[in-house]
Structure formats: C-alpha cells, structure tokens
Amino acid sequence: MSLADILDPLQRPLLTVLDTPVSWTEVLGFGSGALCVWLVARQHLANWPIGIANNVFFILLFTQAGLYADAGLQVVFITLAAYGWWTWTHGGGPGSSLPVRRTTRTEWGWLLAAGVVGTFALTVLLGRATDSTVPFWDALTTALSLMATYGQCRKRLESWWLWIAADVVYIPLYAYKDLYLTSLLYAGFLALCLAGLRNWSRDLAGSRRTAEATAV
C-alpha cells in the first residue's frame, strides 16, 4: 500500500459547509487543534503530542490549499513541540516544572527583529518561487506563529498576545481560501487564547505572591 492510498481517505469530503466540501483532514485538524490549545491554556503536558498530531493534519490541508509557508511551518512546529515538551518537564530545574514568566526586553528585541526579517524573506520567497496568491499574509502569520511558539515553549505570558495577533489574520485568510471550518477553528482558537492569557496571568500573579510571602 502506497502513501497516497493511505492519505486518500483523509482527503475525501466528509461534509459540506457553505457549499464547500470539508475533508476528514480539516475535521481532524479542527478537533486536535482545539484540544491542543485548551490543554496549553491549562498548562497540561499532553498538549505537545496532541499538537504534533494537529501539525501532521495541517501539513496535508495547507499543501492542498496552496498555503505553502503554513504547511512548512507545521514541520518547524513539530520540532519545536519536541523542544517544548522537554522544556516543560525539565526547564524548571530538578523536581519542578517550568513556571510562567514575562518576556524580557532582550527576548522581545530579537523576536521582533526575527519576525520582521522572516516576514520579508518569506514574502519574497513565496512570491517568486510558488503560486501563492497571498504571499505576504502567509509569511506574516508564519512569522507570528513561530514567535508565539517560542514563547509557548518557554512559558512566556506574552506568547498569547502573539497567538491572538496571528489568529486575527488567520480567520479571514482561511475563509478567503475557502477553508471555512479551519477559519471557524481559529475563531475558537482566538477565544481559547484569551482564556489562556487569563489563566497564565493568574498563575504568574499567584507565583509572585508566593515568592513575596516566602521572602518576608
């Protein structure tokens, strides 16, 4: 049995939304993605393997839709997920988990620089080397997502703001590419990101109160 024989059932239409066929790949991406973000908001370690499964589904989906930067981004996400998985379990030191922290000025400096350079380079690459109809927006969301994923791996509170910015662009972008279910998924992601920002903010505030009480 070839790889194409295995993937073909996933690419077949399962249902129709707004006269547009929705494949198994998009449905599975919807479910695994929503579960992953929900787990991240609760700082649950299982978000990493669920997220890797979500990345695999989205590689197939975005390649079909011509969103090549987003498809390639999923490969990077899988690598970062392995790093994040290890960091969440070992980054806090022996016998402790990684705590939520704020992004430092130094981190912001190189993150923003990398985001600007990455967006420009990917826009040029996609415009010249692919048939993408949305090279800038594809590149921008890719850069924002990578910045946010770094912050997620390090449990930086501001990673949620980067995810929120990316989702605000993703929602109309996927609707424009007729990926209506995925667009709806990212609207759900936006709501979950707001919840995650609130939960992590509470956790950070609680950690600070504990530290202050211990210091007294």
PDB file of C-alpha atoms in Angstrom:
ATOM      1  CA  MET A   1       0.000   0.000   0.000  1.00  0.00           C
ATOM      2  CA  SER A   2       1.425   3.376  -1.037  1.00  0.00           C
ATOM      3  CA  LEU A   3       1.379   6.631   0.963  1.00  0.00           C
ATOM      4  CA  ALA A   4      -1.174   8.030  -1.492  1.00  0.00           C
ATOM      5  CA  ASP A   5      -3.523   5.118  -0.730  1.00  0.00           C
ATOM      6  CA  ILE A   6      -3.266   5.889   2.987  1.00  0.00           C
ATOM      7  CA  LEU A   7      -3.811   9.628   2.589  1.00  0.00           C
ATOM      8  CA  ASP A   8      -6.591   9.487   0.025  1.00  0.00           C
ATOM      9  CA  PRO A   9      -9.407   8.695   2.537  1.00  0.00           C
ATOM     10  CA  LEU A  10      -8.344  11.668   4.673  1.00  0.00           C
ATOM     11  CA  GLN A  11      -8.636  13.998   1.699  1.00  0.00           C
ATOM     12  CA  ARG A  12     -12.135  12.907   0.693  1.00  0.00           C
ATOM     13  CA  PRO A  13     -15.085  15.220   1.502  1.00  0.00           C
ATOM     14  CA  LEU A  14     -16.844  14.394   4.763  1.00  0.00           C
ATOM     15  CA  LEU A  15     -19.454  17.177   4.779  1.00  0.00           C
ATOM     16  CA  THR A  16     -20.283  20.466   3.077  1.00  0.00           C
ATOM     17  CA  VAL A  17     -20.114  23.907   4.703  1.00  0.00           C
ATOM     18  CA  LEU A  18     -21.414  26.914   2.729  1.00  0.00           C
ATOM     19  CA  ASP A  19     -21.403  24.807  -0.468  1.00  0.00           C
ATOM     20  CA  THR A  20     -17.730  23.956   0.110  1.00  0.00           C
ATOM     21  CA  PRO A  21     -16.649  20.333   0.734  1.00  0.00           C
ATOM     22  CA  VAL A  22     -14.846  19.734   4.031  1.00  0.00           C
ATOM     23  CA  SER A  23     -12.375  16.833   4.197  1.00  0.00           C
ATOM     24  CA  TRP A  24     -11.543  14.431   7.002  1.00  0.00           C
ATOM     25  CA  THR A  25      -8.173  16.190   7.218  1.00  0.00           C
ATOM     26  CA  GLU A  26      -9.806  19.517   8.031  1.00  0.00           C
ATOM     27  CA  VAL A  27     -12.196  17.941  10.556  1.00  0.00           C
ATOM     28  CA  LEU A  28      -9.379  16.100  12.345  1.00  0.00           C
ATOM     29  CA  GLY A  29      -7.274  19.253  12.275  1.00  0.00           C
ATOM     30  CA  PHE A  30     -10.204  21.128  13.801  1.00  0.00           C
ATOM     31  CA  GLY A  31     -10.626  18.663  16.666  1.00  0.00           C
ATOM     32  CA  SER A  32      -6.967  18.124  17.510  1.00  0.00           C
ATOM     33  CA  GLY A  33      -6.204  21.838  17.250  1.00  0.00           C
ATOM     34  CA  ALA A  34      -8.993  22.861  19.597  1.00  0.00           C
ATOM     35  CA  LEU A  35      -7.975  20.204  22.119  1.00  0.00           C
ATOM     36  CA  CYS A  36      -4.318  21.276  21.922  1.00  0.00           C
ATOM     37  CA  VAL A  37      -4.998  24.955  22.659  1.00  0.00           C
ATOM     38  CA  TRP A  38      -7.372  24.013  25.501  1.00  0.00           C
ATOM     39  CA  LEU A  39      -4.603  21.891  27.046  1.00  0.00           C
ATOM     40  CA  VAL A  40      -1.996  24.650  26.623  1.00  0.00           C
ATOM     41  CA  ALA A  41      -4.264  27.125  28.405  1.00  0.00           C
ATOM     42  CA  ARG A  42      -4.292  24.712  31.345  1.00  0.00           C
ATOM     43  CA  GLN A  43      -0.545  24.048  31.119  1.00  0.00           C
ATOM     44  CA  HIS A  44      -1.207  20.340  30.549  1.00  0.00           C
ATOM     45  CA  LEU A  45       1.755  18.390  29.183  1.00  0.00           C
ATOM     46  CA  ALA A  46      -0.457  16.382  26.798  1.00  0.00           C
ATOM     47  CA  ASN A  47      -0.788  19.466  24.592  1.00  0.00           C
ATOM     48  CA  TRP A  48       2.535  18.587  22.945  1.00  0.00           C
ATOM     49  CA  PRO A  49       1.702  15.127  21.467  1.00  0.00           C
ATOM     50  CA  ILE A  50      -1.800  16.337  20.530  1.00  0.00           C
ATOM     51  CA  GLY A  51      -0.216  19.350  18.878  1.00  0.00           C
ATOM     52  CA  ILE A  52       2.135  17.162  16.839  1.00  0.00           C
ATOM     53  CA  ALA A  53      -0.841  15.192  15.504  1.00  0.00           C
ATOM     54  CA  ASN A  54      -2.520  18.501  14.631  1.00  0.00           C
ATOM     55  CA  ASN A  55       0.592  19.616  12.744  1.00  0.00           C
ATOM     56  CA  VAL A  56       0.528  16.469  10.593  1.00  0.00           C
ATOM     57  CA  PHE A  57      -3.106  17.045   9.608  1.00  0.00           C
ATOM     58  CA  PHE A  58      -2.406  20.670   8.768  1.00  0.00           C
ATOM     59  CA  ILE A  59       0.599  19.780   6.580  1.00  0.00           C
ATOM     60  CA  LEU A  60      -1.801  17.863   4.336  1.00  0.00           C
ATOM     61  CA  LEU A  61      -4.507  20.529   4.471  1.00  0.00           C
ATOM     62  CA  PHE A  62      -2.340  23.564   3.785  1.00  0.00           C
ATOM     63  CA  THR A  63      -0.409  21.891   0.964  1.00  0.00           C
ATOM     64  CA  GLN A  64      -3.705  21.218  -0.808  1.00  0.00           C
ATOM     65  CA  ALA A  65      -4.815  24.825  -0.271  1.00  0.00           C
ATOM     66  CA  GLY A  66      -1.577  26.326  -1.610  1.00  0.00           C
ATOM     67  CA  LEU A  67      -0.577  27.807   1.766  1.00  0.00           C
ATOM     68  CA  TYR A  68       2.979  26.573   1.443  1.00  0.00           C
ATOM     69  CA  ALA A  69       4.547  28.660   4.208  1.00  0.00           C
ATOM     70  CA  ASP A  70       1.889  27.461   6.637  1.00  0.00           C
ATOM     71  CA  ALA A  71       2.492  23.854   5.525  1.00  0.00           C
ATOM     72  CA  GLY A  72       6.240  24.200   6.032  1.00  0.00           C
ATOM     73  CA  LEU A  73       5.587  25.906   9.348  1.00  0.00           C
ATOM     74  CA  GLN A  74       3.973  22.733  10.655  1.00  0.00           C
ATOM     75  CA  VAL A  75       7.272  20.859  10.195  1.00  0.00           C
ATOM     76  CA  VAL A  76       9.002  23.508  12.289  1.00  0.00           C
ATOM     77  CA  PHE A  77       6.189  23.248  14.846  1.00  0.00           C
ATOM     78  CA  ILE A  78       6.826  19.517  15.220  1.00  0.00           C
ATOM     79  CA  THR A  79      10.485  20.217  16.009  1.00  0.00           C
ATOM     80  CA  LEU A  80       9.569  22.989  18.436  1.00  0.00           C
ATOM     81  CA  ALA A  81       6.962  20.720  20.066  1.00  0.00           C
ATOM     82  CA  ALA A  82       9.688  18.221  20.919  1.00  0.00           C
ATOM     83  CA  TYR A  83      11.731  21.085  22.410  1.00  0.00           C
ATOM     84  CA  GLY A  84       8.722  22.484  24.287  1.00  0.00           C
ATOM     85  CA  TRP A  85       7.811  19.047  25.625  1.00  0.00           C
ATOM     86  CA  TRP A  86      11.314  18.647  27.053  1.00  0.00           C
ATOM     87  CA  THR A  87      11.435  22.222  28.394  1.00  0.00           C
ATOM     88  CA  TRP A  88       8.106  21.974  30.200  1.00  0.00           C
ATOM     89  CA  THR A  89       9.301  18.864  32.022  1.00  0.00           C
ATOM     90  CA  HIS A  90      12.947  19.850  32.646  1.00  0.00           C
ATOM     91  CA  GLY A  91      13.207  23.635  32.312  1.00  0.00           C
ATOM     92  CA  GLY A  92      12.159  24.421  35.861  1.00  0.00           C
ATOM     93  CA  GLY A  93      15.085  22.582  37.389  1.00  0.00           C
ATOM     94  CA  PRO A  94      15.248  19.235  39.240  1.00  0.00           C
ATOM     95  CA  GLY A  95      11.876  18.173  40.597  1.00  0.00           C
ATOM     96  CA  SER A  96       9.970  21.236  39.371  1.00  0.00           C
ATOM     97  CA  SER A  97       8.061  22.275  36.254  1.00  0.00           C
ATOM     98  CA  LEU A  98       8.724  25.377  34.156  1.00  0.00           C
ATOM     99  CA  PRO A  99       6.991  28.448  35.649  1.00  0.00           C
ATOM    100  CA  VAL A 100       5.122  31.146  33.690  1.00  0.00           C
ATOM    101  CA  ARG A 101       7.282  34.254  33.210  1.00  0.00           C
ATOM    102  CA  ARG A 102       7.264  37.573  31.345  1.00  0.00           C
ATOM    103  CA  THR A 103       9.186  38.066  28.102  1.00  0.00           C
ATOM    104  CA  THR A 104      12.348  40.078  28.709  1.00  0.00           C
ATOM    105  CA  ARG A 105      13.321  43.164  26.707  1.00  0.00           C
ATOM    106  CA  THR A 106      16.221  41.272  25.173  1.00  0.00           C
ATOM    107  CA  GLU A 107      13.899  38.477  24.050  1.00  0.00           C
ATOM    108  CA  TRP A 108      11.460  40.998  22.593  1.00  0.00           C
ATOM    109  CA  GLY A 109      14.287  42.669  20.700  1.00  0.00           C
ATOM    110  CA  TRP A 110      15.481  39.606  18.854  1.00  0.00           C
ATOM    111  CA  LEU A 111      11.965  38.184  18.465  1.00  0.00           C
ATOM    112  CA  LEU A 112      10.734  41.338  16.717  1.00  0.00           C
ATOM    113  CA  ALA A 113      13.869  41.526  14.573  1.00  0.00           C
ATOM    114  CA  ALA A 114      13.488  37.880  13.555  1.00  0.00           C
ATOM    115  CA  GLY A 115       9.786  38.424  12.852  1.00  0.00           C
ATOM    116  CA  VAL A 116      10.368  41.376  10.531  1.00  0.00           C
ATOM    117  CA  VAL A 117      13.225  39.704   8.658  1.00  0.00           C
ATOM    118  CA  GLY A 118      11.344  36.401   8.436  1.00  0.00           C
ATOM    119  CA  THR A 119       8.175  38.031   7.108  1.00  0.00           C
ATOM    120  CA  PHE A 120      10.101  39.930   4.430  1.00  0.00           C
ATOM    121  CA  ALA A 121      12.181  36.928   3.347  1.00  0.00           C
ATOM    122  CA  LEU A 122       9.189  34.570   3.192  1.00  0.00           C
ATOM    123  CA  THR A 123       7.101  37.107   1.269  1.00  0.00           C
ATOM    124  CA  VAL A 124       9.798  37.381  -1.378  1.00  0.00           C
ATOM    125  CA  LEU A 125      10.325  33.604  -1.497  1.00  0.00           C
ATOM    126  CA  LEU A 126       6.621  32.760  -1.784  1.00  0.00           C
ATOM    127  CA  GLY A 127       6.021  35.470  -4.361  1.00  0.00           C
ATOM    128  CA  ARG A 128       8.836  34.257  -6.603  1.00  0.00           C
ATOM    129  CA  ALA A 129       9.008  30.504  -6.034  1.00  0.00           C
ATOM    130  CA  THR A 130       5.372  29.448  -5.563  1.00  0.00           C
ATOM    131  CA  ASP A 131       1.897  30.103  -6.950  1.00  0.00           C
ATOM    132  CA  SER A 132       0.700  31.542  -3.615  1.00  0.00           C
ATOM    133  CA  THR A 133      -1.974  34.211  -4.014  1.00  0.00           C
ATOM    134  CA  VAL A 134      -1.381  35.593  -0.509  1.00  0.00           C
ATOM    135  CA  PRO A 135       2.422  35.622  -0.031  1.00  0.00           C
ATOM    136  CA  PHE A 136       2.589  38.482   2.489  1.00  0.00           C
ATOM    137  CA  TRP A 137      -0.238  37.254   4.721  1.00  0.00           C
ATOM    138  CA  ASP A 138       1.051  33.681   4.583  1.00  0.00           C
ATOM    139  CA  ALA A 139       4.516  34.940   5.558  1.00  0.00           C
ATOM    140  CA  LEU A 140       3.219  37.230   8.321  1.00  0.00           C
ATOM    141  CA  THR A 141       1.203  34.519  10.037  1.00  0.00           C
ATOM    142  CA  THR A 142       4.152  32.156   9.756  1.00  0.00           C
ATOM    143  CA  ALA A 143       6.459  34.642  11.494  1.00  0.00           C
ATOM    144  CA  LEU A 144       3.921  35.451  14.218  1.00  0.00           C
ATOM    145  CA  SER A 145       3.266  31.768  14.852  1.00  0.00           C
ATOM    146  CA  LEU A 146       6.956  30.962  15.208  1.00  0.00           C
ATOM    147  CA  MET A 147       7.432  33.847  17.630  1.00  0.00           C
ATOM    148  CA  ALA A 148       4.426  32.687  19.642  1.00  0.00           C
ATOM    149  CA  THR A 149       5.589  29.073  19.678  1.00  0.00           C
ATOM    150  CA  TYR A 150       8.960  30.073  21.093  1.00  0.00           C
ATOM    151  CA  GLY A 151       7.163  31.907  23.874  1.00  0.00           C
ATOM    152  CA  GLN A 152       4.902  28.923  24.479  1.00  0.00           C
ATOM    153  CA  CYS A 153       7.906  26.599  24.751  1.00  0.00           C
ATOM    154  CA  ARG A 154       9.438  28.916  27.371  1.00  0.00           C
ATOM    155  CA  LYS A 155       6.069  29.648  29.067  1.00  0.00           C
ATOM    156  CA  ARG A 156       6.293  33.355  28.330  1.00  0.00           C
ATOM    157  CA  LEU A 157       2.989  35.094  29.098  1.00  0.00           C
ATOM    158  CA  GLU A 158       3.178  37.353  26.032  1.00  0.00           C
ATOM    159  CA  SER A 159       3.127  34.344  23.707  1.00  0.00           C
ATOM    160  CA  TRP A 160      -0.673  34.531  23.993  1.00  0.00           C
ATOM    161  CA  TRP A 161      -0.678  38.078  22.577  1.00  0.00           C
ATOM    162  CA  LEU A 162       1.329  36.858  19.584  1.00  0.00           C
ATOM    163  CA  TRP A 163      -1.110  33.980  19.046  1.00  0.00           C
ATOM    164  CA  ILE A 164      -4.014  36.423  19.270  1.00  0.00           C
ATOM    165  CA  ALA A 165      -2.411  38.652  16.609  1.00  0.00           C
ATOM    166  CA  ALA A 166      -1.840  35.637  14.357  1.00  0.00           C
ATOM    167  CA  ASP A 167      -5.419  34.394  14.790  1.00  0.00           C
ATOM    168  CA  VAL A 168      -6.849  37.804  13.859  1.00  0.00           C
ATOM    169  CA  VAL A 169      -5.125  37.394  10.474  1.00  0.00           C
ATOM    170  CA  TYR A 170      -5.705  33.646  10.131  1.00  0.00           C
ATOM    171  CA  ILE A 171      -9.506  33.836  10.451  1.00  0.00           C
ATOM    172  CA  PRO A 172     -10.174  35.911   7.291  1.00  0.00           C
ATOM    173  CA  LEU A 173      -7.206  34.342   5.455  1.00  0.00           C
ATOM    174  CA  TYR A 174      -8.598  30.803   5.735  1.00  0.00           C
ATOM    175  CA  ALA A 175     -12.096  31.982   4.852  1.00  0.00           C
ATOM    176  CA  TYR A 176     -10.608  33.605   1.731  1.00  0.00           C
ATOM    177  CA  LYS A 177      -9.030  30.237   0.818  1.00  0.00           C
ATOM    178  CA  ASP A 178     -12.449  28.505   1.301  1.00  0.00           C
ATOM    179  CA  LEU A 179     -11.230  26.706   4.437  1.00  0.00           C
ATOM    180  CA  TYR A 180     -14.343  27.687   6.360  1.00  0.00           C
ATOM    181  CA  LEU A 181     -14.106  25.038   9.060  1.00  0.00           C
ATOM    182  CA  THR A 182     -10.475  25.953   9.711  1.00  0.00           C
ATOM    183  CA  SER A 183     -11.457  29.628   9.819  1.00  0.00           C
ATOM    184  CA  LEU A 184     -14.085  28.727  12.407  1.00  0.00           C
ATOM    185  CA  LEU A 185     -11.460  26.719  14.304  1.00  0.00           C
ATOM    186  CA  TYR A 186      -9.210  29.760  14.512  1.00  0.00           C
ATOM    187  CA  ALA A 187     -12.096  31.860  15.792  1.00  0.00           C
ATOM    188  CA  GLY A 188     -12.322  29.247  18.544  1.00  0.00           C
ATOM    189  CA  PHE A 189      -8.544  29.448  18.965  1.00  0.00           C
ATOM    190  CA  LEU A 190      -8.902  33.192  19.499  1.00  0.00           C
ATOM    191  CA  ALA A 191     -11.365  32.627  22.331  1.00  0.00           C
ATOM    192  CA  LEU A 192      -9.122  29.941  23.847  1.00  0.00           C
ATOM    193  CA  CYS A 193      -6.105  32.254  23.582  1.00  0.00           C
ATOM    194  CA  LEU A 194      -7.946  34.894  25.583  1.00  0.00           C
ATOM    195  CA  ALA A 195      -8.754  32.239  28.195  1.00  0.00           C
ATOM    196  CA  GLY A 196      -5.133  31.061  28.162  1.00  0.00           C
ATOM    197  CA  LEU A 197      -3.884  34.621  28.647  1.00  0.00           C
ATOM    198  CA  ARG A 198      -6.181  34.999  31.648  1.00  0.00           C
ATOM    199  CA  ASN A 199      -5.150  31.647  33.174  1.00  0.00           C
ATOM    200  CA  TRP A 200      -1.420  32.210  32.723  1.00  0.00           C
ATOM    201  CA  SER A 201      -1.750  35.770  34.096  1.00  0.00           C
ATOM    202  CA  ARG A 202      -3.407  34.385  37.221  1.00  0.00           C
ATOM    203  CA  ASP A 203      -0.709  31.745  37.571  1.00  0.00           C
ATOM    204  CA  LEU A 204       2.052  34.355  37.225  1.00  0.00           C
ATOM    205  CA  ALA A 205       0.374  36.616  39.795  1.00  0.00           C
ATOM    206  CA  GLY A 206      -0.007  33.673  42.167  1.00  0.00           C
ATOM    207  CA  SER A 207       3.661  32.755  41.793  1.00  0.00           C
ATOM    208  CA  ARG A 208       4.692  36.330  42.568  1.00  0.00           C
ATOM    209  CA  ARG A 209       2.526  36.439  45.680  1.00  0.00           C
ATOM    210  CA  THR A 210       4.039  33.161  46.857  1.00  0.00           C
ATOM    211  CA  ALA A 211       7.561  34.446  46.228  1.00  0.00           C
ATOM    212  CA  GLU A 212       6.841  37.675  48.110  1.00  0.00           C
ATOM    213  CA  ALA A 213       5.344  35.808  51.051  1.00  0.00           C
ATOM    214  CA  THR A 214       8.357  33.491  51.177  1.00  0.00           C
ATOM    215  CA  ALA A 215      10.758  36.429  51.114  1.00  0.00           C
ATOM    216  CA  VAL A 216       9.087  38.110  54.093  1.00  0.00           C
TER     217      VAL A 216
END
